Short mmCIF file of C-alpha atoms in Angstrom, two decimals:
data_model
loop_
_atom_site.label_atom_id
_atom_site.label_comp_id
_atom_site.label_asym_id
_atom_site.label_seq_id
_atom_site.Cartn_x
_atom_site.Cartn_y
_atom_site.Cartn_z
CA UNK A 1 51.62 -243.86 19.31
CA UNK A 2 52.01 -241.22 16.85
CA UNK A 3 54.98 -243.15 14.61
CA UNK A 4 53.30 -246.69 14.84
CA UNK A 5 52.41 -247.31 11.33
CA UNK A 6 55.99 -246.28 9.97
CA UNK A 7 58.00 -249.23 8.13
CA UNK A 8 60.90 -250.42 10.29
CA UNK A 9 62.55 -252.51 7.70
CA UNK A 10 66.18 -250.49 7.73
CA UNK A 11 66.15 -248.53 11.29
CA UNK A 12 68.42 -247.39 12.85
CA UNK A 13 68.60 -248.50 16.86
CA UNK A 14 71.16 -247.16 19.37
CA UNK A 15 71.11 -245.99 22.80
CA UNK A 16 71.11 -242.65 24.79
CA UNK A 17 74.53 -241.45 25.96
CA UNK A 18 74.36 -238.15 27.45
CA UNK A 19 71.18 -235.78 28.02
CA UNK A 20 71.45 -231.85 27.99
CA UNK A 21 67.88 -230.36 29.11
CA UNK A 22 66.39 -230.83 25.29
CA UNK A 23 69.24 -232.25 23.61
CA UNK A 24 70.22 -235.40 23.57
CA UNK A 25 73.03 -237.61 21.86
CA UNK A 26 72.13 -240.76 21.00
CA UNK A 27 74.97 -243.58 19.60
CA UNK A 28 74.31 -245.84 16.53
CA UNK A 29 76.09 -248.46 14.67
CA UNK A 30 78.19 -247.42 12.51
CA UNK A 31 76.78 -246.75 8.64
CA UNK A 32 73.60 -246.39 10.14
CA UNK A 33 73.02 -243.20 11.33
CA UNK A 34 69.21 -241.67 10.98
CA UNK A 35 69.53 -238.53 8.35
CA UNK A 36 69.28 -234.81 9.45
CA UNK A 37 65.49 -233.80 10.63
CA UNK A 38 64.60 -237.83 10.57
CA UNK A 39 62.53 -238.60 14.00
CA UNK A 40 63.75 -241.05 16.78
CA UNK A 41 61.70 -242.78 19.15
CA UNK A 42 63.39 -243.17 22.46
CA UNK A 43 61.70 -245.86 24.89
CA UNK A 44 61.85 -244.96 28.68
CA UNK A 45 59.44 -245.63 31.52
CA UNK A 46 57.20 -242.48 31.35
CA UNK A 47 54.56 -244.20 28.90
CA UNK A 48 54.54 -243.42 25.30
CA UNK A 49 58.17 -242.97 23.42
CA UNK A 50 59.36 -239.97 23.69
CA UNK A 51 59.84 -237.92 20.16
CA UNK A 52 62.99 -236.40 19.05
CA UNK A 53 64.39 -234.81 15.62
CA UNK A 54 68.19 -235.22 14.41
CA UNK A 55 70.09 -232.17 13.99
CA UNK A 56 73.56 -232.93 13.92
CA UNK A 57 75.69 -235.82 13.18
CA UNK A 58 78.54 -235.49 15.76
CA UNK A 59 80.74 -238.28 14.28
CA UNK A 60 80.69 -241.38 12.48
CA UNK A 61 78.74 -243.10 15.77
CA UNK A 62 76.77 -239.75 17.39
CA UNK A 63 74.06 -238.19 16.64
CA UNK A 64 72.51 -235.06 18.79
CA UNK A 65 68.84 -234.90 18.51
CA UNK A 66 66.32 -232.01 19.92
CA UNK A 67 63.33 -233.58 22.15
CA UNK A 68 59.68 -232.57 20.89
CA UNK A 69 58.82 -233.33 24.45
CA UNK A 70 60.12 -232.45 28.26
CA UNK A 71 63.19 -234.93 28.77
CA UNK A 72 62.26 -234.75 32.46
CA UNK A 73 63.21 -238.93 33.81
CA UNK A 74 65.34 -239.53 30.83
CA UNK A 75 68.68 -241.42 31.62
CA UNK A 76 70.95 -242.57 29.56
CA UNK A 77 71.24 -246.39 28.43
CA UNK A 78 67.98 -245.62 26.91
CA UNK A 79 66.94 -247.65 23.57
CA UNK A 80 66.21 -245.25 20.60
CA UNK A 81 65.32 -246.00 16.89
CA UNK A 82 65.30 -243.62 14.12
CA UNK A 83 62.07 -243.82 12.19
CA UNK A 84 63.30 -243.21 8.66
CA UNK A 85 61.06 -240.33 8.11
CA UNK A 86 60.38 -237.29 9.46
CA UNK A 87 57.78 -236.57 12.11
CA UNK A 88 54.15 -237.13 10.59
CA UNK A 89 51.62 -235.39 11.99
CA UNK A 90 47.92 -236.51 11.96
CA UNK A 91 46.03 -234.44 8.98
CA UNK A 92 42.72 -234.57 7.37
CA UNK A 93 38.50 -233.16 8.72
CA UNK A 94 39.31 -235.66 11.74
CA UNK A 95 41.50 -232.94 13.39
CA UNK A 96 38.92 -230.22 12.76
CA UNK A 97 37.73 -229.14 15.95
CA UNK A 98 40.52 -230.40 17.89
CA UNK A 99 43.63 -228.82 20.05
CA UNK A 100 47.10 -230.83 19.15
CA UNK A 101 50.72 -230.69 20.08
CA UNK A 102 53.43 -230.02 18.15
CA UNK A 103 53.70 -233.89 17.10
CA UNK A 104 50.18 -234.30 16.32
CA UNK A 105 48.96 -235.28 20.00
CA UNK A 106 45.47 -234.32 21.34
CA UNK A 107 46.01 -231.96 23.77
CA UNK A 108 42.26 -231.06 24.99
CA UNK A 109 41.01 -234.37 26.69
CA UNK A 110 39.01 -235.12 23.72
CA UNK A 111 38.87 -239.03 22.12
CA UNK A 112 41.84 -240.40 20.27
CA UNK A 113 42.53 -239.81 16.69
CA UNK A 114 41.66 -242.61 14.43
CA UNK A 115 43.97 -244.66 13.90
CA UNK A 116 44.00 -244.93 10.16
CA UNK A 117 44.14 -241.56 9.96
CA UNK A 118 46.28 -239.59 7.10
CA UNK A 119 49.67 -238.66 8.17
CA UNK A 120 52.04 -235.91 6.68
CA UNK A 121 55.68 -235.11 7.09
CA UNK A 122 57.12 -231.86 8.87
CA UNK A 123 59.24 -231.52 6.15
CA UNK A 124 58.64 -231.45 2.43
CA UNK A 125 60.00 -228.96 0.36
CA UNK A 126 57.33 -225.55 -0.96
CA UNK A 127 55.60 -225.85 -4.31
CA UNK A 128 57.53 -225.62 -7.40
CA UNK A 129 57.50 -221.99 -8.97
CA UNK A 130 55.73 -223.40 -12.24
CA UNK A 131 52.92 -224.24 -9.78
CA UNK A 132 52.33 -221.26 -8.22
CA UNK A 133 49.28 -219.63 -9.36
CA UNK A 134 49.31 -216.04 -8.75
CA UNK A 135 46.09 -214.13 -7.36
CA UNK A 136 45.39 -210.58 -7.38
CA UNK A 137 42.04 -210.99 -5.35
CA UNK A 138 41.42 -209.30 -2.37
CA UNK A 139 40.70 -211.23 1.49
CA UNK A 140 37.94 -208.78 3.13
CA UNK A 141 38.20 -209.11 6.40
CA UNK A 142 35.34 -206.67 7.76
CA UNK A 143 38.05 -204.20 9.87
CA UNK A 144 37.56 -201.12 8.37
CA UNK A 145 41.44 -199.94 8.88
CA UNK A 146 42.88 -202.70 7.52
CA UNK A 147 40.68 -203.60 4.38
CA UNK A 148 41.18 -199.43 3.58
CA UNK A 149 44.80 -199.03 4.09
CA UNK A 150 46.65 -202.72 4.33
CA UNK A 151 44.04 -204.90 2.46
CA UNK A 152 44.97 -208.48 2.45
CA UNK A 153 45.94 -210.66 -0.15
CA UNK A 154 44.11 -213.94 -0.74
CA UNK A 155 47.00 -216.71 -1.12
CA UNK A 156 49.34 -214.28 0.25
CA UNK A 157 51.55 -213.14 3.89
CA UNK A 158 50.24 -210.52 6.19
CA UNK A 159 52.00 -209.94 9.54
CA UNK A 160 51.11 -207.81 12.32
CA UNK A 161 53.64 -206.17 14.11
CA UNK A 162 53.23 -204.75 17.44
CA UNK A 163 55.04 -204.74 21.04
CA UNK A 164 53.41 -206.32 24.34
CA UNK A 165 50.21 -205.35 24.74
CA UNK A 166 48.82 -203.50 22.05
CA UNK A 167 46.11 -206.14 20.73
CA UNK A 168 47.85 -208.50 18.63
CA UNK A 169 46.27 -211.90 20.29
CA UNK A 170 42.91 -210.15 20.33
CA UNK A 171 43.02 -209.15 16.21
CA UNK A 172 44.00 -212.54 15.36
CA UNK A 173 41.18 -213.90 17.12
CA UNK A 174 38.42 -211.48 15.66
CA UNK A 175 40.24 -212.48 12.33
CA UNK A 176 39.35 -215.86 12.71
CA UNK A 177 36.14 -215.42 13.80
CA UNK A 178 34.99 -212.93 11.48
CA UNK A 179 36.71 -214.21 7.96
CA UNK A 180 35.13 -218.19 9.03
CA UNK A 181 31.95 -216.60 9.09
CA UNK A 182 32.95 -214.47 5.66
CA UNK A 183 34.97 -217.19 3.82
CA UNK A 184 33.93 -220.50 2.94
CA UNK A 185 37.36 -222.52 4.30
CA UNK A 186 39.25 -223.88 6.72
CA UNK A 187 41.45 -222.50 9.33
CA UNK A 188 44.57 -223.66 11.22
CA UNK A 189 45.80 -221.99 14.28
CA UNK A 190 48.68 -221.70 15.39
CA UNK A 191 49.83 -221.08 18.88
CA UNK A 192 53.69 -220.49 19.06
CA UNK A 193 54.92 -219.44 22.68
CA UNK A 194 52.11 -218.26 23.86
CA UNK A 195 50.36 -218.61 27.51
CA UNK A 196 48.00 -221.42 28.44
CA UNK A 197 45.43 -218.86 29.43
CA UNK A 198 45.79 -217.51 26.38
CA UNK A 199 45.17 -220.91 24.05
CA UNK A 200 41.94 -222.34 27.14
CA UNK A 201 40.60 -218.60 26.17
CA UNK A 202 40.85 -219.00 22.20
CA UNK A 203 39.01 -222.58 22.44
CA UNK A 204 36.37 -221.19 24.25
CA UNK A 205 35.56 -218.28 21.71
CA UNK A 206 35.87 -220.74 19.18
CA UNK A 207 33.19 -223.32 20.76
CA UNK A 208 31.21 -220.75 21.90
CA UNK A 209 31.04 -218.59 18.02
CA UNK A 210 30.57 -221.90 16.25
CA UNK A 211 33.44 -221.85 14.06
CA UNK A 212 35.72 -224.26 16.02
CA UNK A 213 34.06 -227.83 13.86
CA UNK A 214 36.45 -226.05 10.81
CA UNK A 215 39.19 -224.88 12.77
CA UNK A 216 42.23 -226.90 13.82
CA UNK A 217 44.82 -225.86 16.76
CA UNK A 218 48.36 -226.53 17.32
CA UNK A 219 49.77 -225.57 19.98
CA UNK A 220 53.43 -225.61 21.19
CA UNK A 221 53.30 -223.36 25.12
CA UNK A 222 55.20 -221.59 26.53
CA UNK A 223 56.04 -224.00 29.16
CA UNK A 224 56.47 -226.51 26.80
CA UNK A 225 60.31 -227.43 25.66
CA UNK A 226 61.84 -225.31 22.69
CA UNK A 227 61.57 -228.17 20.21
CA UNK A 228 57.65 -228.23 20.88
CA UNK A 229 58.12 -224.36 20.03
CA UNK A 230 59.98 -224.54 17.33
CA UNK A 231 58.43 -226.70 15.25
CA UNK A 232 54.65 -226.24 16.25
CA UNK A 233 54.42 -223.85 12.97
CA UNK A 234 55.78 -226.62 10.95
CA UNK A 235 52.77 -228.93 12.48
CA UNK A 236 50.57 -226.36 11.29
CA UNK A 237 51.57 -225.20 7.81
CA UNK A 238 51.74 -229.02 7.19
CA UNK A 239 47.88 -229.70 8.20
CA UNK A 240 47.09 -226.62 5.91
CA UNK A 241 48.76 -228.07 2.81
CA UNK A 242 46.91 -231.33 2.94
CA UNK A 243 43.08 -228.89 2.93
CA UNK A 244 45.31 -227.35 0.01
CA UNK A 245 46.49 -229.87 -1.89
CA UNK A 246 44.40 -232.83 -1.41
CA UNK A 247 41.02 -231.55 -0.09
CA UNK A 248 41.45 -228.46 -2.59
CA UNK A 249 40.18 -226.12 0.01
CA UNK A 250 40.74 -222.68 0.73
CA UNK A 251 42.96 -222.60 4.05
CA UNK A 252 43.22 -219.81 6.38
CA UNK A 253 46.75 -220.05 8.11
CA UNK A 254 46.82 -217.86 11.32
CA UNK A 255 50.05 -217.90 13.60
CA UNK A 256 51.02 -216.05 17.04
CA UNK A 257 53.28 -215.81 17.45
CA UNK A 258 56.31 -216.45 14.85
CA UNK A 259 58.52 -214.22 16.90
CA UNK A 260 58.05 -217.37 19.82
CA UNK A 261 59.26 -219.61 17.00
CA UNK A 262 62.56 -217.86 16.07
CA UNK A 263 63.05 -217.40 19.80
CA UNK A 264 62.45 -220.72 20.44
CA UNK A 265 64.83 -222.03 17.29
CA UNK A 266 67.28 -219.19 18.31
CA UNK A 267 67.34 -221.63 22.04
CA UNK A 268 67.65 -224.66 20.20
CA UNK A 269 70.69 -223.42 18.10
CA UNK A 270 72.73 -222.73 21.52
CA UNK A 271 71.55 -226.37 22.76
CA UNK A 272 73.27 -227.78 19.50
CA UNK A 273 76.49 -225.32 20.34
CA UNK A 274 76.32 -223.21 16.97
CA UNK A 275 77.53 -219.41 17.31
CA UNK A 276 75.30 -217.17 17.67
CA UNK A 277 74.80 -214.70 15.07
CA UNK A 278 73.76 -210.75 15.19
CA UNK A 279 71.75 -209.85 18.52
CA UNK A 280 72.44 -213.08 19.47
CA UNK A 281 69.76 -215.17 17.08
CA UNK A 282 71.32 -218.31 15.60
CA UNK A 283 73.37 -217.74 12.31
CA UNK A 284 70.57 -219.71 10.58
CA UNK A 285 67.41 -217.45 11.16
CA UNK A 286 66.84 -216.70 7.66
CA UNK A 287 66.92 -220.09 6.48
CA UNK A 288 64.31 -220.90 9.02
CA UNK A 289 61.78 -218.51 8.41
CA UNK A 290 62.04 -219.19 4.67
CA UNK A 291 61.34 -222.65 5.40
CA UNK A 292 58.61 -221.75 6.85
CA UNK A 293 57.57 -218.78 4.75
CA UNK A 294 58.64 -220.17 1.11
CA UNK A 295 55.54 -222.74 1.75
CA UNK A 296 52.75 -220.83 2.08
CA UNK A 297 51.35 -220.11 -1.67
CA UNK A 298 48.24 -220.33 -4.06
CA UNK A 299 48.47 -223.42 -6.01
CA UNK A 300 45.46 -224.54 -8.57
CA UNK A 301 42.14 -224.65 -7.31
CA UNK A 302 43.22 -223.67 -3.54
CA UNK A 303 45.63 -221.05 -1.69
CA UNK A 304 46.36 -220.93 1.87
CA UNK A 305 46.53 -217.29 3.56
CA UNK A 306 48.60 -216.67 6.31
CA UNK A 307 47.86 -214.08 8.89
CA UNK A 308 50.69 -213.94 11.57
CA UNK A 309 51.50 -212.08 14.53
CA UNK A 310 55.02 -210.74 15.11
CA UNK A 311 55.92 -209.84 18.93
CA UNK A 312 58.13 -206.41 18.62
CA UNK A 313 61.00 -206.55 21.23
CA UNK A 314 61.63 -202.97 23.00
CA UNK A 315 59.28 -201.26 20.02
CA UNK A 316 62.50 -202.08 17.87
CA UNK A 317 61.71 -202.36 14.11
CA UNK A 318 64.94 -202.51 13.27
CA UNK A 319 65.13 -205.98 15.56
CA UNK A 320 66.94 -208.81 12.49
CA UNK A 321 64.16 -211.16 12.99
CA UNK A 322 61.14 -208.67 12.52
CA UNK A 323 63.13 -207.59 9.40
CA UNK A 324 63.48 -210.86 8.17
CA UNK A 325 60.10 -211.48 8.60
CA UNK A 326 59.17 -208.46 6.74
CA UNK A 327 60.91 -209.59 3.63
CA UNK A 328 58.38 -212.42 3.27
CA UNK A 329 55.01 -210.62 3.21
CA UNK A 330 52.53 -208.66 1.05
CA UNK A 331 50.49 -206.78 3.71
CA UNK A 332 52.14 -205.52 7.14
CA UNK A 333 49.87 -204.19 9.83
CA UNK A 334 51.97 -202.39 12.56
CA UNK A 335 50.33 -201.64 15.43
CA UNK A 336 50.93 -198.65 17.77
CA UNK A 337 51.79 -198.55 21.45
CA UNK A 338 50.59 -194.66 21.51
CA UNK A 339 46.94 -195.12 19.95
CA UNK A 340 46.66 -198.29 22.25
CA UNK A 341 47.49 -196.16 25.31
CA UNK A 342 44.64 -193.66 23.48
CA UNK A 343 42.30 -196.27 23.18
CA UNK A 344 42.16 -196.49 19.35
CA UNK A 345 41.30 -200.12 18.88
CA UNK A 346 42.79 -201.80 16.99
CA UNK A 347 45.51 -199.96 17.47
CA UNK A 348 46.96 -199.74 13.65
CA UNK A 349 49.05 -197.31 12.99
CA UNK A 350 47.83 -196.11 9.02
CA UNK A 351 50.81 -194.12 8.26
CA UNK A 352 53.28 -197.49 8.81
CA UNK A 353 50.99 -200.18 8.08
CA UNK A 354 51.40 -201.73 4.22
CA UNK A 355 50.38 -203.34 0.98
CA UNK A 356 51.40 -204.44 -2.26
CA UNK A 357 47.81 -204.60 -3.31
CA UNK A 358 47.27 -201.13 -2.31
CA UNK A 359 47.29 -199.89 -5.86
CA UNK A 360 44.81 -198.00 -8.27
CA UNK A 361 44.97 -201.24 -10.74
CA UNK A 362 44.28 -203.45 -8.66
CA UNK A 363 41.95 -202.08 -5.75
CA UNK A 364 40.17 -199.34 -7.81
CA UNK A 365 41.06 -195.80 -8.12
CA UNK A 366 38.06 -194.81 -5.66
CA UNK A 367 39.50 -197.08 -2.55
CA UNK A 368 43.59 -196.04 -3.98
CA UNK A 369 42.32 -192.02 -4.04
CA UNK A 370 40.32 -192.34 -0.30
CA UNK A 371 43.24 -194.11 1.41
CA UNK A 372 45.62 -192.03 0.13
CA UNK A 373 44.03 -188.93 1.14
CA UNK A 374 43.17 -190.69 4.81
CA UNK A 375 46.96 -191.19 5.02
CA UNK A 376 47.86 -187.59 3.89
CA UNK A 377 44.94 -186.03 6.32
CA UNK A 378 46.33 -188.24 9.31
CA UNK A 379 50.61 -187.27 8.44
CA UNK A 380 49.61 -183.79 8.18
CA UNK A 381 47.87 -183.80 11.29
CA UNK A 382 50.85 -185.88 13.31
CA UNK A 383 52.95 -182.87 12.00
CA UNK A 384 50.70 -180.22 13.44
CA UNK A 385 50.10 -181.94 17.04
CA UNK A 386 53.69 -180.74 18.60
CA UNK A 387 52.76 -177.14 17.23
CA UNK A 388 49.65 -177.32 18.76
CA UNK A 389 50.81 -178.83 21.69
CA UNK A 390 53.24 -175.67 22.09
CA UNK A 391 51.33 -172.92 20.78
CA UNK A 392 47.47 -174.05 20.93
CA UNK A 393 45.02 -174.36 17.76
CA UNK A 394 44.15 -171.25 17.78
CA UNK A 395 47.34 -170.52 16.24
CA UNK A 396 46.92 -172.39 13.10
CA UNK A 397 45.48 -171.69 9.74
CA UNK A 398 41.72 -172.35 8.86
CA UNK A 399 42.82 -174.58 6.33
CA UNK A 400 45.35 -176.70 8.92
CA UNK A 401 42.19 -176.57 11.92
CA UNK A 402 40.01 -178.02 8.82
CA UNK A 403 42.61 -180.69 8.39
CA UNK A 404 43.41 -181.50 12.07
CA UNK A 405 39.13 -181.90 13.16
CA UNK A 406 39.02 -183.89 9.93
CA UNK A 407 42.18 -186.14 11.29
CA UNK A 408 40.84 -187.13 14.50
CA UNK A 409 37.58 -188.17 13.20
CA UNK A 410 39.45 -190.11 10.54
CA UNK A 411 41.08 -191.99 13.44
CA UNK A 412 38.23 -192.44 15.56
CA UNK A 413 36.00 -193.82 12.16
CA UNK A 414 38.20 -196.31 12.23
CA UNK A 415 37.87 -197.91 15.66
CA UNK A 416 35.61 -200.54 15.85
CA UNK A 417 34.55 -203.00 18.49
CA UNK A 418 35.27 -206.59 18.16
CA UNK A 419 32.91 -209.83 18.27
CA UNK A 420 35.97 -211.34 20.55
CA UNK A 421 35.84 -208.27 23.48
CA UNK A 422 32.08 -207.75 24.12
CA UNK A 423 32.69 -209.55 27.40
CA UNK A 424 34.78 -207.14 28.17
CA UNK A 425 32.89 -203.79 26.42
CA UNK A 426 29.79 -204.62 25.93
CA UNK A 427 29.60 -203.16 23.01
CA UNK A 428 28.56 -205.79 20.32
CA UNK A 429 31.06 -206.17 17.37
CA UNK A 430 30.92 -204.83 13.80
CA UNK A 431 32.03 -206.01 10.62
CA UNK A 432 31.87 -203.69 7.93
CA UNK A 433 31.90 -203.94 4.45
CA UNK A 434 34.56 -202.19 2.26
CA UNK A 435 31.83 -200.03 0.55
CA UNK A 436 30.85 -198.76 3.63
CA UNK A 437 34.19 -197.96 5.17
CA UNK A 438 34.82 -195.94 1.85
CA UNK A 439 31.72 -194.14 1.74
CA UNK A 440 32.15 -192.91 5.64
CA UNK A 441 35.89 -191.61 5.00
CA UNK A 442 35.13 -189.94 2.06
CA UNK A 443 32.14 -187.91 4.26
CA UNK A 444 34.50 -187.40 6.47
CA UNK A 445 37.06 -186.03 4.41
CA UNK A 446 34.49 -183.74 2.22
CA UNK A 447 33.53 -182.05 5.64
CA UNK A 448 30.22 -184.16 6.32
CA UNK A 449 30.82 -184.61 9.88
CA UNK A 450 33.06 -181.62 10.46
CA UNK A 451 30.15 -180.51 13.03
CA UNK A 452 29.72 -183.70 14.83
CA UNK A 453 31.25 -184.62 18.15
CA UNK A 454 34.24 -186.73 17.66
CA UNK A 455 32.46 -189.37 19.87
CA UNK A 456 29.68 -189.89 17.90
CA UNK A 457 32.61 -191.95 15.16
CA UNK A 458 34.03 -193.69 17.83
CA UNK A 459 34.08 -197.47 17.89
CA UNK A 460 30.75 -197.58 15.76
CA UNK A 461 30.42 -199.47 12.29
CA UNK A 462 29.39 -197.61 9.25
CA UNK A 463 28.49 -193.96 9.07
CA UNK A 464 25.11 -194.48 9.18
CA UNK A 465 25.26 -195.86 12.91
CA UNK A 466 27.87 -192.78 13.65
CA UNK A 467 24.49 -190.54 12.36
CA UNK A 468 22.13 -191.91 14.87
CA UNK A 469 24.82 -192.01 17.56
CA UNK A 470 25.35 -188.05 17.03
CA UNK A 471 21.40 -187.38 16.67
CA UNK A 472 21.88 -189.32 20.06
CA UNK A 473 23.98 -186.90 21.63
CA UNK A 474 22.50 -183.98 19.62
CA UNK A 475 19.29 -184.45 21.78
CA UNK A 476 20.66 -185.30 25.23
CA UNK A 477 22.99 -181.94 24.95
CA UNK A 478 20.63 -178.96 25.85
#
């Protein structure tokens, strides 16, 4: 049991008294009540106890407590005993290569956990600021778009946005394939909400790649209860500190989706009876994503990066809980609904997308001059597209039909097929180095290819492959 080597000297026992779905009050003696987010083991007949966190002290006696696990067979009368610490969760190079739960359970049919194993509390408070060591250096990822126009921070936040079904599950798993293979490390996944398909799927690209023996998964489903939910990311961030802190490696922290966990804390917060706040999320959603947030940082020696996904509702940007999350990062990476339904994957928009490292100082006035100008090719050419649409391009100047040939290769450059979705394209994937994206954008935008059909850049790595793909079609056009 996951709670087994805990001290008891000082519990706190008491008994069920009422279950609601996932919350349930449990009475203690008096003067002995477990402390808010402390975890209580509650015996029943279903095996193992079943796990539950204190949220609210209800009176003198009461406690109400969210279940980690279904509640399904629970009846009152039952025995429960607070544990005097929060819930540990099983850390350390024995959970590499394995698929947990939200309290540190194996969850694929694999062999037990040691039982000697390292444990770490759910809750600890984010490194002091004198500890923080800030980094400037720059997490290549090998997607063209997004190392040119939203490069990632190493030891920092990146989030990408995007609505249902416009490639946000499929990024995050190229990312993880693609910066194991570039970056010595280890990464922790994440799996917040999402579908079962969806998790068997990512443990089978994993296997099958090689990179799952320094990868660890936590998932909490989406038919799992809302405490599994909510505190899955918790699980996680806590298994990347200890590779931080006391292996002292570099930890890759990848999460989809956090939207799942506010939803699923925004759930929780009606269970407990709290009033809901704007849009109807729970009046303490920005305390909960700092939680979460405030604890991923650089310390000496190691940094953990966090790459998360952030489901859109209705396309609405404006939605609190994608704002909040906004306020935490240093690279955003929106994705678009209309260059998915084009078939510009991925799909990132790079007039919205984001980042604070995006700056001649710091990047290089070469990659700071080229993105720019990729940015200020692409707006000029969204502001064109209704005129053309209206009046045809015939009608415009040389100078804007220059621009607008140059803007739709841009966009098509910077396509590329993924390792993940050659099952499903059989095109193999690229990964291209920064130097490479740089040199083919700035051909591009000095009129190199202003001859070549816009197919021959589309979904292909570096320019040089976009050359042989248009000698290609040069020859097979008579």
């Amino acid at each position: 049991m996951a709670f087994e080597q805990e001290d008891e000297s000082g519990a706190a026992f008491g008994h069920v008294i009422a279950v609601h779905g996932s919350v349930i009050d449990i009475r203690f003696a008096s003067g002995a009540l477990p402390a808010i987010n402390e975890a209580v083991a509650i015996e029943w007949d279903i095996g193992r106890p079943l796990i539950a966190e204190v949220q609210k002290h209800l009176n003198d006696h009461t406690v109400r407590a969210v279940a980690l696990e279904s509640t399904s067979g629970l009846n009152r009368g039952r025995a429960a005993r607070g544990l005097g610490t929060p819930i540990r969760v099983p850390v350390g190079n024995a959970i590499l290569g394995r698929l947990l739960n939200s309290i540190g359970e194996p969850a694929d049919r694999g062999p037990a956990l040691p039982a000697e194993i390292d444990r770490r509390p759910i809750h600890t408070t984010a490194p002091r600021i004198d500890s923080f060591v800030g980094t400037l250096e720059t997490f290549y990822t090998g997607i063209k778009v997004i190392d040119l126009l939203a490069p990632l921070v190493k030891g920092g936040k990146a989030a990408m946005f995007g609505g249902a079904g416009v490639g946000k599950t499929v990024l995050i798993m190229e990312l993880i394939r693609t910066t194991v293979e570039r970056h010595s490390g280890i990464s922790v996944f994440a799996g917040i909400g999402e579908r079962s398909r969806e998790g068997h799927e990512l443990l089978l690209e994993l296997r099958q790649s090689g990179v799952l023996e320094r990868t660890a998964l936590v998932f909490g489903q989406m038919n799992e209860p809302p405490g599994a939910r909510w505190r899955a990311g918790l699980t996680a961030l806590s298994m990347a500190e200890y590779f931080r802190d006391t292996a002292h490696e570099n930890v890759l922290l990848l999460i989809d989706n956090i939207y799942r966990l506010v939803q699923a804390g925004s759930e929780v917060s009606g269970l407990l009876g709290r009033l809901p706040s704007r849009v109807g999320y729970q009046p303490t959603l920005a305390s909960e994503i700092a939680e979460l947030e405030e604890r991923i940082a650089s310390v000496a020696g190691a940094a953990i990066t966090s790459i998360q996904a952030v489901y859109v509702p209705a396309d609405d940007f404006t939605d609190p809980a994608v704002a909040e999350i906004f306020s935490h990062l240093d690279s955003s990476i929106v994705l678009s609904r209309e260059m998915a339904s084009e078939g510009m994957y991925p799909a990132v928009d790079p007039l919205a997308s984001t980042s604070s490292l995006l700056d001649p100082r710091l990047v290089g006035e070469a990659h700071y001059r080229t993105a720019q100008e990729v940015r200020k090719t692409i707006a000029h050419y969204r502001e064109l597209r209704e005129i053309i649409a209206l009046l045809g391009i015939e009608e415009l100047s040389a100078a804007d039909r220059s621009a607008v040939k140059r803007a739709r290769r841009l966009m098509r450059f910077l396509t590329q097929p993924f390792m993940v979705t050659v099952a499903f394209t059989g095109k193999s994937g690229r990964s291209v180095e920064l130097e490479a994206t740089l040199a083919g954008c700035r051909a591009i935008l000095d009129g190199e290819t202003d001859d070549w059909a816009e197919s021959s850049l589309y979904m292909v790595g570096d320019l040089d492959e976009a050359r042989r793909k248009e000698s290609q079609i040069s020859r097979a056009t008579p």
